[in-house]
Structures are given as structure tokens and as C-alpha cells.
Amino acid sequence: MSSIEDQANYYKNLHLRDRSIVAAIHLEDSDDKPFWNTQLQNVRQGHYYFISHSKSDNEKDAKGCEQCLKFRPYLNSGFFICIDSDLRLLRMEEGLTAENKIAQTYAYSWENHYCEASHLQYRFKEKVTDSDFDFEVFLGGLSRIVYKPLLYLIYYKTSELNSLWNVTKFNKCLPLQPSRNDLKDNGEEYLRKAASLFEDAIRDLVIPADFTAERLTPQNAYLHIQGHRLYDLVMHIGSVLCNGTGVRFKTEILDSSTHTSGYEEIDSVQSDLNKILGA
């Protein structure tokens, strides 16, 4: 019996040995717990046993999505995994379904959900009533800019093509510290700079003219930017906007609420958890 199977058998039986546990859930990292616990509690309240790392086959501690996916053959409703979608969803990787006891973010990662435009703007306006900055307008503009570069990321997935266009190169087109001047008129100058950087970066790249990606649209593309990059950008912008107001953007606005409904990606998260838990 492999180390992965041995651990899986232990986790699968935890809820039978301890009836207070609804299920054991392997996450990519301990930082993922607040997001997933909120989503789970909305589906079925109770105590979830979260696993942030486990042993690889060589008995070393391991974490991350690939480690979670090693447990795929052994999952059930009492032991399942919750992972970031990364680009796997858009690249149509097979088998990552609720039927296989795999829950995913339906955005690049859980951080993207904290940046969902409509709810973020609502939280911002509640705390900073006199600001004329609109996160919905800014993120909508950014989303339209990154849509085509994201299509290239999805298409350029082989090792040979990935060397030409990858997440690292994509992120370099999204500067993280725009100035206050860049943020005038809902970030118009920042968006202009980003659009120019992306245009230059993909100028010599080629994809089929009719290439599209299921689930990716110009309206939701910003939710598929690498989570850390989007989160850090939004946090910097919010911190600039809140400077001198007495409002702490990260704790009072950005991290203050995780929603469980109201837009397609989070509704899909909830749907999958309902299927897995039989709620």
C-alpha cells in the first residue's frame, strides 16, 4: 500500500471515528482555510477537519495542488479535496468535477473571489463614502484588457509554447504599485499602461482566429488573473485610496467578507459542494 493510499484510508474514516467531523478536506495550503470554511458552512454547518499538508510517497511533507490531486483515486464524501482552479479549468483538464469529489474555485484561486468587482465596490463604498473611484469600472476595464492575453495563456500550454508566453510574463504586464495619479478617472492611466504592455508582449504570438475558451469572457477574465497578482494589485490600489481616511483597506474592506452567492463563479463553487456533501 502506498503512503498516499494509507493516508487516504485514515482520512476517509475520520468522520466515522469522530461523529463531530462532517468531513476531512485536503487543501493546498493553510491559507486556504478561511475561504473554504465559509463556503462549506454555507452548505452544511459543522466541523471540518482541514489538512493543509500530507506525506508524499517518499514520506516528506508536501502541499499544493499536485499533492491534493494524488489523492484522487481515494476520495469520497467523507474525504475530498478543495483546490484552486489555476488555468486547469480553462484548459479543460478532465476529471476535476464534483462527481469525482473535487471542489475548485472556478476562478484562478480563492484570492480572486475577494476581488470580485461588484461586492468589492459595495464594501468599499460603505467605508469610503466620498471616493469617486469605482472598482467595478476599473476591474471591468482591466478584464477586457487581459481577455486576449489570457486566451494566449490557455492556448500556449505545451512546454515549448509555454516558454514563449506564460504566467510570469503575463504578470509583468500588470504593475503592482500604481500611483495616485495612475488611479484618476477609475485608473484610466494605469489601464492604458497595462494595455500597452500586453500589446507589446503578445505582438508576435499567434493563435487560431476562432480560438475561444469555455467559461472565459471579457467580463470575467480578471477573475482568472493569477490570484496573488490580482489581490496584491487591488490591495495596493485600495491602500492608496484609503490613505488618510482612517480606513484599513485590507482588513476592513478587502478581507472583510467572503460571499457565497451572487455571481457565476461562486455559485459554481456552492453547487459543487452541495453535490459532494449531498446537502
Tab-separated table of N, CA and C in Angstrom, residues 32-148:
chain	number	residue	atom	x	y	z
A	32	ASP	N	-5.732	28.690	2.737
A	32	ASP	CA	-6.987	28.469	2.014
A	32	ASP	C	-8.175	28.243	2.953
A	33	LYS	N	-7.899	27.956	4.205
A	33	LYS	CA	-8.949	27.520	5.136
A	33	LYS	C	-10.081	28.527	5.307
A	34	PRO	N	-9.820	29.822	5.538
A	34	PRO	CA	-10.954	30.740	5.760
A	34	PRO	C	-11.942	30.764	4.594
A	35	PHE	N	-11.432	30.787	3.367
A	35	PHE	CA	-12.324	30.812	2.215
A	35	PHE	C	-13.171	29.550	2.151
A	36	TRP	N	-12.521	28.398	2.223
A	36	TRP	CA	-13.257	27.146	2.057
A	36	TRP	C	-14.179	26.868	3.238
A	37	ASN	N	-13.779	27.259	4.429
A	37	ASN	CA	-14.657	27.022	5.576
A	37	ASN	C	-15.948	27.840	5.436
A	38	THR	N	-15.825	29.077	4.971
A	38	THR	CA	-17.015	29.898	4.740
A	38	THR	C	-17.945	29.251	3.722
A	39	GLN	N	-17.358	28.759	2.629
A	39	GLN	CA	-18.176	28.129	1.589
A	39	GLN	C	-18.861	26.863	2.112
A	40	LEU	N	-18.122	26.078	2.870
A	40	LEU	CA	-18.652	24.823	3.404
A	40	LEU	C	-19.753	25.062	4.441
A	41	GLN	N	-19.529	26.018	5.325
A	41	GLN	CA	-20.522	26.292	6.368
A	41	GLN	C	-21.839	26.738	5.764
A	42	ASN	N	-21.776	27.411	4.621
A	42	ASN	CA	-23.000	27.851	3.970
A	42	ASN	C	-23.791	26.681	3.389
A	43	VAL	N	-23.070	25.601	3.065
A	43	VAL	CA	-23.726	24.412	2.515
A	43	VAL	C	-24.203	23.494	3.632
A	44	ARG	N	-23.324	23.239	4.569
A	44	ARG	CA	-23.660	22.346	5.684
A	44	ARG	C	-22.831	22.739	6.895
A	45	GLN	N	-23.476	23.237	7.907
A	45	GLN	CA	-22.759	23.699	9.082
A	45	GLN	C	-22.184	22.519	9.861
A	46	GLY	N	-21.004	22.736	10.440
A	46	GLY	CA	-20.378	21.692	11.231
A	46	GLY	C	-18.874	21.846	11.268
A	47	HIS	N	-18.223	20.863	11.833
A	47	HIS	CA	-16.776	20.884	11.982
A	47	HIS	C	-16.125	20.110	10.835
A	48	TYR	N	-15.228	20.776	10.124
A	48	TYR	CA	-14.481	20.146	9.030
A	48	TYR	C	-13.020	20.001	9.446
A	49	TYR	N	-12.480	18.836	9.176
A	49	TYR	CA	-11.088	18.567	9.514
A	49	TYR	C	-10.229	18.935	8.297
A	50	PHE	N	-9.515	20.052	8.406
A	50	PHE	CA	-8.744	20.541	7.268
A	50	PHE	C	-7.314	20.021	7.313
A	51	ILE	N	-6.856	19.549	6.173
A	51	ILE	CA	-5.498	19.027	6.014
A	51	ILE	C	-4.753	19.986	5.092
A	52	SER	N	-3.731	20.650	5.605
A	52	SER	CA	-3.010	21.639	4.797
A	52	SER	C	-1.759	21.063	4.148
A	53	HIS	N	-1.326	19.909	4.617
A	53	HIS	CA	-0.194	19.216	4.001
A	53	HIS	C	-0.265	17.740	4.387
A	54	SER	N	0.409	16.918	3.620
A	54	SER	CA	0.417	15.482	3.895
A	54	SER	C	1.754	14.919	3.449
A	55	LYS	N	1.912	13.618	3.579
A	55	LYS	CA	3.174	12.980	3.230
A	55	LYS	C	3.169	12.531	1.758
A	56	SER	N	4.238	12.814	1.088
A	56	SER	CA	4.401	12.297	-0.270
A	56	SER	C	4.807	10.830	-0.182
A	57	ASP	N	4.947	10.181	-1.325
A	57	ASP	CA	5.312	8.762	-1.310
A	57	ASP	C	6.701	8.516	-0.735
A	58	ASN	N	7.537	9.554	-0.709
A	58	ASN	CA	8.860	9.390	-0.082
A	58	ASN	C	8.865	9.883	1.369
A	59	GLU	N	7.639	10.019	1.920
A	59	GLU	CA	7.441	10.348	3.332
A	59	GLU	C	7.898	11.757	3.708
A	60	LYS	N	7.958	12.640	2.763
A	60	LYS	CA	8.277	14.034	3.057
A	60	LYS	C	6.997	14.869	3.044
A	61	ASP	N	6.972	15.918	3.876
A	61	ASP	CA	5.811	16.798	3.895
A	61	ASP	C	5.644	17.468	2.541
A	62	ALA	N	4.423	17.511	2.060
A	62	ALA	CA	4.151	18.115	0.756
A	62	ALA	C	2.803	18.818	0.805
A	63	LYS	N	2.678	19.872	0.028
A	63	LYS	CA	1.407	20.602	-0.069
A	63	LYS	C	1.251	21.110	-1.493
A	64	GLY	N	0.162	21.814	-1.741
A	64	GLY	CA	-0.087	22.325	-3.078
A	64	GLY	C	-1.091	21.476	-3.833
A	65	CYS	N	-1.465	21.970	-5.003
A	65	CYS	CA	-2.498	21.307	-5.793
A	65	CYS	C	-2.089	19.910	-6.231
A	66	GLU	N	-0.862	19.746	-6.678
A	66	GLU	CA	-0.425	18.433	-7.161
A	66	GLU	C	-0.479	17.388	-6.057
A	67	GLN	N	-0.156	17.791	-4.833
A	67	GLN	CA	-0.248	16.856	-3.715
A	67	GLN	C	-1.703	16.482	-3.458
A	68	CYS	N	-2.596	17.462	-3.508
A	68	CYS	CA	-4.027	17.170	-3.338
A	68	CYS	C	-4.506	16.167	-4.383
A	69	LEU	N	-4.098	16.374	-5.617
A	69	LEU	CA	-4.589	15.549	-6.715
A	69	LEU	C	-4.069	14.110	-6.661
A	70	LYS	N	-3.017	13.871	-5.899
A	70	LYS	CA	-2.531	12.494	-5.740
A	70	LYS	C	-3.553	11.615	-5.026
A	71	PHE	N	-4.471	12.250	-4.296
A	71	PHE	CA	-5.484	11.502	-3.550
A	71	PHE	C	-6.722	11.199	-4.383
A	72	ARG	N	-6.739	11.599	-5.637
A	72	ARG	CA	-7.934	11.455	-6.476
A	72	ARG	C	-8.569	10.059	-6.452
A	73	PRO	N	-7.781	8.980	-6.506
A	73	PRO	CA	-8.419	7.653	-6.556
A	73	PRO	C	-9.163	7.259	-5.276
A	74	TYR	N	-8.956	7.998	-4.192
A	74	TYR	CA	-9.424	7.538	-2.886
A	74	TYR	C	-10.467	8.466	-2.249
A	75	LEU	N	-11.005	9.399	-2.989
A	75	LEU	CA	-11.894	10.403	-2.408
A	75	LEU	C	-13.332	9.909	-2.292
A	76	ASN	N	-14.027	10.437	-1.291
A	76	ASN	CA	-15.462	10.200	-1.160
A	76	ASN	C	-16.077	11.393	-0.435
A	77	SER	N	-17.332	11.312	-0.071
A	77	SER	CA	-17.985	12.456	0.561
A	77	SER	C	-17.453	12.728	1.966
A	78	GLY	N	-16.749	11.774	2.535
A	78	GLY	CA	-16.150	11.962	3.860
A	78	GLY	C	-14.720	12.448	3.802
A	79	PHE	N	-14.105	12.386	2.628
A	79	PHE	CA	-12.740	12.875	2.435
A	79	PHE	C	-12.600	13.347	0.988
A	80	PHE	N	-12.508	14.657	0.818
A	80	PHE	CA	-12.381	15.192	-0.528
A	80	PHE	C	-11.375	16.338	-0.550
A	81	ILE	N	-11.145	16.881	-1.730
A	81	ILE	CA	-10.143	17.942	-1.866
A	81	ILE	C	-10.795	19.220	-2.389
A	82	CYS	N	-10.241	20.354	-1.976
A	82	CYS	CA	-10.666	21.670	-2.449
A	82	CYS	C	-9.432	22.377	-2.991
A	83	ILE	N	-9.443	22.706	-4.263
A	83	ILE	CA	-8.252	23.238	-4.917
A	83	ILE	C	-8.565	24.539	-5.663
A	84	ASP	N	-7.509	25.292	-5.942
A	84	ASP	CA	-7.614	26.426	-6.851
A	84	ASP	C	-7.716	25.894	-8.276
A	85	SER	N	-8.507	26.563	-9.082
A	85	SER	CA	-8.652	26.114	-10.465
A	85	SER	C	-7.414	26.427	-11.300
A	86	ASP	N	-6.639	27.450	-10.905
A	86	ASP	CA	-5.498	27.903	-11.717
A	86	ASP	C	-5.988	28.074	-13.163
A	87	LEU	N	-5.249	27.522	-14.124
A	87	LEU	CA	-5.706	27.547	-15.519
A	87	LEU	C	-6.273	26.191	-15.946
A	88	ARG	N	-6.349	25.252	-15.010
A	88	ARG	CA	-6.825	23.909	-15.354
A	88	ARG	C	-8.261	23.935	-15.880
A	89	LEU	N	-9.093	24.726	-15.263
A	89	LEU	CA	-10.491	24.800	-15.672
A	89	LEU	C	-10.606	25.307	-17.109
A	90	LEU	N	-9.901	26.390	-17.400
A	90	LEU	CA	-9.990	26.986	-18.728
A	90	LEU	C	-9.323	26.113	-19.783
A	91	ARG	N	-8.353	25.311	-19.362
A	91	ARG	CA	-7.682	24.412	-20.303
A	91	ARG	C	-8.381	23.063	-20.400
A	92	MET	N	-9.546	22.974	-19.767
A	92	MET	CA	-10.421	21.808	-19.889
A	92	MET	C	-9.751	20.523	-19.402
A	93	GLU	N	-8.999	20.609	-18.295
A	93	GLU	CA	-8.414	19.396	-17.729
A	93	GLU	C	-9.537	18.479	-17.262
A	94	GLU	N	-9.453	17.218	-17.632
A	94	GLU	CA	-10.546	16.283	-17.371
A	94	GLU	C	-10.535	15.766	-15.929
A	95	GLY	N	-11.711	15.438	-15.447
A	95	GLY	CA	-11.840	14.747	-14.166
A	95	GLY	C	-11.950	15.625	-12.949
A	96	LEU	N	-11.802	16.935	-13.101
A	96	LEU	CA	-11.856	17.819	-11.939
A	96	LEU	C	-13.309	18.237	-11.695
A	97	THR	N	-14.086	17.306	-11.204
A	97	THR	CA	-15.525	17.515	-11.058
A	97	THR	C	-16.008	17.140	-9.665
A	98	ALA	N	-17.178	17.643	-9.322
A	98	ALA	CA	-17.792	17.294	-8.043
A	98	ALA	C	-18.107	15.806	-7.977
A	99	GLU	N	-18.445	15.216	-9.130
A	99	GLU	CA	-18.712	13.774	-9.164
A	99	GLU	C	-17.497	12.974	-8.722
A	100	ASN	N	-16.316	13.522	-8.955
A	100	ASN	CA	-15.075	12.879	-8.517
A	100	ASN	C	-14.604	13.393	-7.162
A	101	LYS	N	-15.488	14.115	-6.470
A	101	LYS	CA	-15.232	14.627	-5.115
A	101	LYS	C	-14.095	15.646	-5.095
A	102	ILE	N	-14.079	16.485	-6.118
A	102	ILE	CA	-13.100	17.563	-6.207
A	102	ILE	C	-13.854	18.883	-6.303
A	103	ALA	N	-13.630	19.760	-5.342
A	103	ALA	CA	-14.189	21.105	-5.393
A	103	ALA	C	-13.092	22.057	-5.858
A	104	GLN	N	-13.468	23.082	-6.588
A	104	GLN	CA	-12.483	24.036	-7.086
A	104	GLN	C	-13.056	25.439	-7.047
A	105	THR	N	-12.191	26.434	-7.251
A	105	THR	CA	-12.574	27.831	-7.047
A	105	THR	C	-13.335	28.444	-8.217
A	106	TYR	N	-13.197	27.890	-9.419
A	106	TYR	CA	-13.818	28.441	-10.628
A	106	TYR	C	-13.296	29.836	-10.971
A	107	ALA	N	-12.342	30.334	-10.224
A	107	ALA	CA	-11.527	31.492	-10.560
A	107	ALA	C	-10.094	30.975	-10.437
A	108	TYR	N	-9.102	31.802	-10.770
A	108	TYR	CA	-7.738	31.275	-10.702
A	108	TYR	C	-7.453	30.715	-9.305
A	109	SER	N	-7.820	31.446	-8.272
A	109	SER	CA	-7.645	30.949	-6.904
A	109	SER	C	-8.642	31.635	-5.984
A	110	TRP	N	-8.621	31.282	-4.718
A	110	TRP	CA	-9.588	31.848	-3.782
A	110	TRP	C	-9.387	33.354	-3.620
A	111	GLU	N	-8.160	33.855	-3.811
A	111	GLU	CA	-7.923	35.293	-3.666
A	111	GLU	C	-8.772	36.111	-4.635
A	112	ASN	N	-8.997	35.569	-5.826
A	112	ASN	CA	-9.786	36.313	-6.814
A	112	ASN	C	-11.185	36.625	-6.310
A	113	HIS	N	-11.736	35.732	-5.500
A	113	HIS	CA	-13.095	35.947	-5.021
A	113	HIS	C	-13.190	37.166	-4.099
A	114	TYR	N	-12.123	37.469	-3.373
A	114	TYR	CA	-12.133	38.663	-2.531
A	114	TYR	C	-12.119	39.936	-3.377
A	115	CYS	N	-11.730	39.779	-4.651
A	115	CYS	CA	-11.632	40.929	-5.561
A	115	CYS	C	-12.801	41.006	-6.529
A	116	GLU	N	-13.821	40.179	-6.341
A	116	GLU	CA	-14.970	40.220	-7.252
A	116	GLU	C	-15.549	41.627	-7.230
A	117	ALA	N	-15.705	42.196	-8.436
A	117	ALA	CA	-15.868	43.641	-8.581
A	117	ALA	C	-17.107	44.216	-7.888
A	118	SER	N	-18.267	43.620	-8.105
A	118	SER	CA	-19.496	44.232	-7.598
A	118	SER	C	-19.534	44.237	-6.069
A	119	HIS	N	-19.165	43.125	-5.455
A	119	HIS	CA	-19.174	43.059	-3.995
A	119	HIS	C	-18.054	43.906	-3.386
A	120	LEU	N	-16.896	43.926	-4.047
A	120	LEU	CA	-15.782	44.742	-3.565
A	120	LEU	C	-16.167	46.222	-3.573
A	121	GLN	N	-16.786	46.688	-4.655
A	121	GLN	CA	-17.195	48.087	-4.737
A	121	GLN	C	-18.227	48.426	-3.675
A	122	TYR	N	-19.139	47.504	-3.407
A	122	TYR	CA	-20.141	47.733	-2.368
A	122	TYR	C	-19.472	47.901	-1.000
A	123	ARG	N	-18.522	47.013	-0.683
A	123	ARG	CA	-17.824	47.101	0.603
A	123	ARG	C	-17.001	48.386	0.685
A	124	PHE	N	-16.373	48.752	-0.411
A	124	PHE	CA	-15.552	49.971	-0.453
A	124	PHE	C	-16.408	51.210	-0.234
A	125	LYS	N	-17.538	51.289	-0.926
A	125	LYS	CA	-18.385	52.476	-0.842
A	125	LYS	C	-19.016	52.618	0.542
A	126	GLU	N	-19.241	51.491	1.206
A	126	GLU	CA	-19.774	51.533	2.568
A	126	GLU	C	-18.814	52.218	3.528
A	127	LYS	N	-17.511	51.992	3.313
A	127	LYS	CA	-16.487	52.504	4.234
A	127	LYS	C	-15.915	53.846	3.794
A	128	VAL	N	-15.809	54.050	2.485
A	128	VAL	CA	-15.204	55.284	1.963
A	128	VAL	C	-16.252	55.965	1.082
A	129	THR	N	-17.132	56.670	1.717
A	129	THR	CA	-18.318	57.174	1.021
A	129	THR	C	-18.022	58.310	0.059
A	130	ASP	N	-16.926	59.041	0.277
A	130	ASP	CA	-16.674	60.220	-0.547
A	130	ASP	C	-15.695	59.966	-1.688
A	131	SER	N	-15.282	58.713	-1.910
A	131	SER	CA	-14.362	58.413	-3.005
A	131	SER	C	-15.124	58.312	-4.321
A	132	ASP	N	-14.514	58.830	-5.397
A	132	ASP	CA	-15.146	58.711	-6.713
A	132	ASP	C	-14.568	57.545	-7.518
A	133	PHE	N	-13.715	56.731	-6.870
A	133	PHE	CA	-13.149	55.568	-7.557
A	133	PHE	C	-14.166	54.432	-7.546
A	134	ASP	N	-14.289	53.760	-8.686
A	134	ASP	CA	-15.256	52.667	-8.822
A	134	ASP	C	-14.520	51.399	-9.236
A	135	PHE	N	-14.443	50.436	-8.316
A	135	PHE	CA	-13.742	49.189	-8.617
A	135	PHE	C	-14.417	48.400	-9.736
A	136	GLU	N	-15.724	48.520	-9.866
A	136	GLU	CA	-16.407	47.818	-10.950
A	136	GLU	C	-15.963	48.349	-12.308
A	137	VAL	N	-15.833	49.656	-12.420
A	137	VAL	CA	-15.385	50.251	-13.675
A	137	VAL	C	-13.932	49.869	-13.946
A	138	PHE	N	-13.082	49.976	-12.928
A	138	PHE	CA	-11.660	49.661	-13.098
A	138	PHE	C	-11.451	48.202	-13.470
A	139	LEU	N	-12.030	47.300	-12.698
A	139	LEU	CA	-11.825	45.871	-12.951
A	139	LEU	C	-12.515	45.427	-14.238
A	140	GLY	N	-13.594	46.091	-14.602
A	140	GLY	CA	-14.221	45.810	-15.888
A	140	GLY	C	-13.299	46.175	-17.031
A	141	GLY	N	-12.650	47.322	-16.919
A	141	GLY	CA	-11.689	47.728	-17.936
A	141	GLY	C	-10.487	46.802	-17.986
A	142	LEU	N	-9.989	46.427	-16.818
A	142	LEU	CA	-8.848	45.506	-16.760
A	142	LEU	C	-9.221	44.159	-17.359
A	143	SER	N	-10.436	43.710	-17.087
A	143	SER	CA	-10.887	42.411	-17.581
A	143	SER	C	-10.882	42.370	-19.103
A	144	ARG	N	-11.350	43.434	-19.723
A	144	ARG	CA	-11.358	43.475	-21.191
A	144	ARG	C	-9.939	43.484	-21.757
A	145	ILE	N	-9.019	44.109	-21.038
A	145	ILE	CA	-7.626	44.171	-21.482
A	145	ILE	C	-6.949	42.798	-21.407
A	146	VAL	N	-7.207	42.049	-20.342
A	146	VAL	CA	-6.491	40.777	-20.149
A	146	VAL	C	-7.160	39.603	-20.853
A	147	TYR	N	-8.343	39.808	-21.409
A	147	TYR	CA	-9.063	38.689	-22.041
A	147	TYR	C	-8.228	38.017	-23.131
A	148	LYS	N	-7.744	38.772	-24.076
A	148	LYS	CA	-6.970	38.187	-25.179
A	148	LYS	C	-5.651	37.577	-24.692
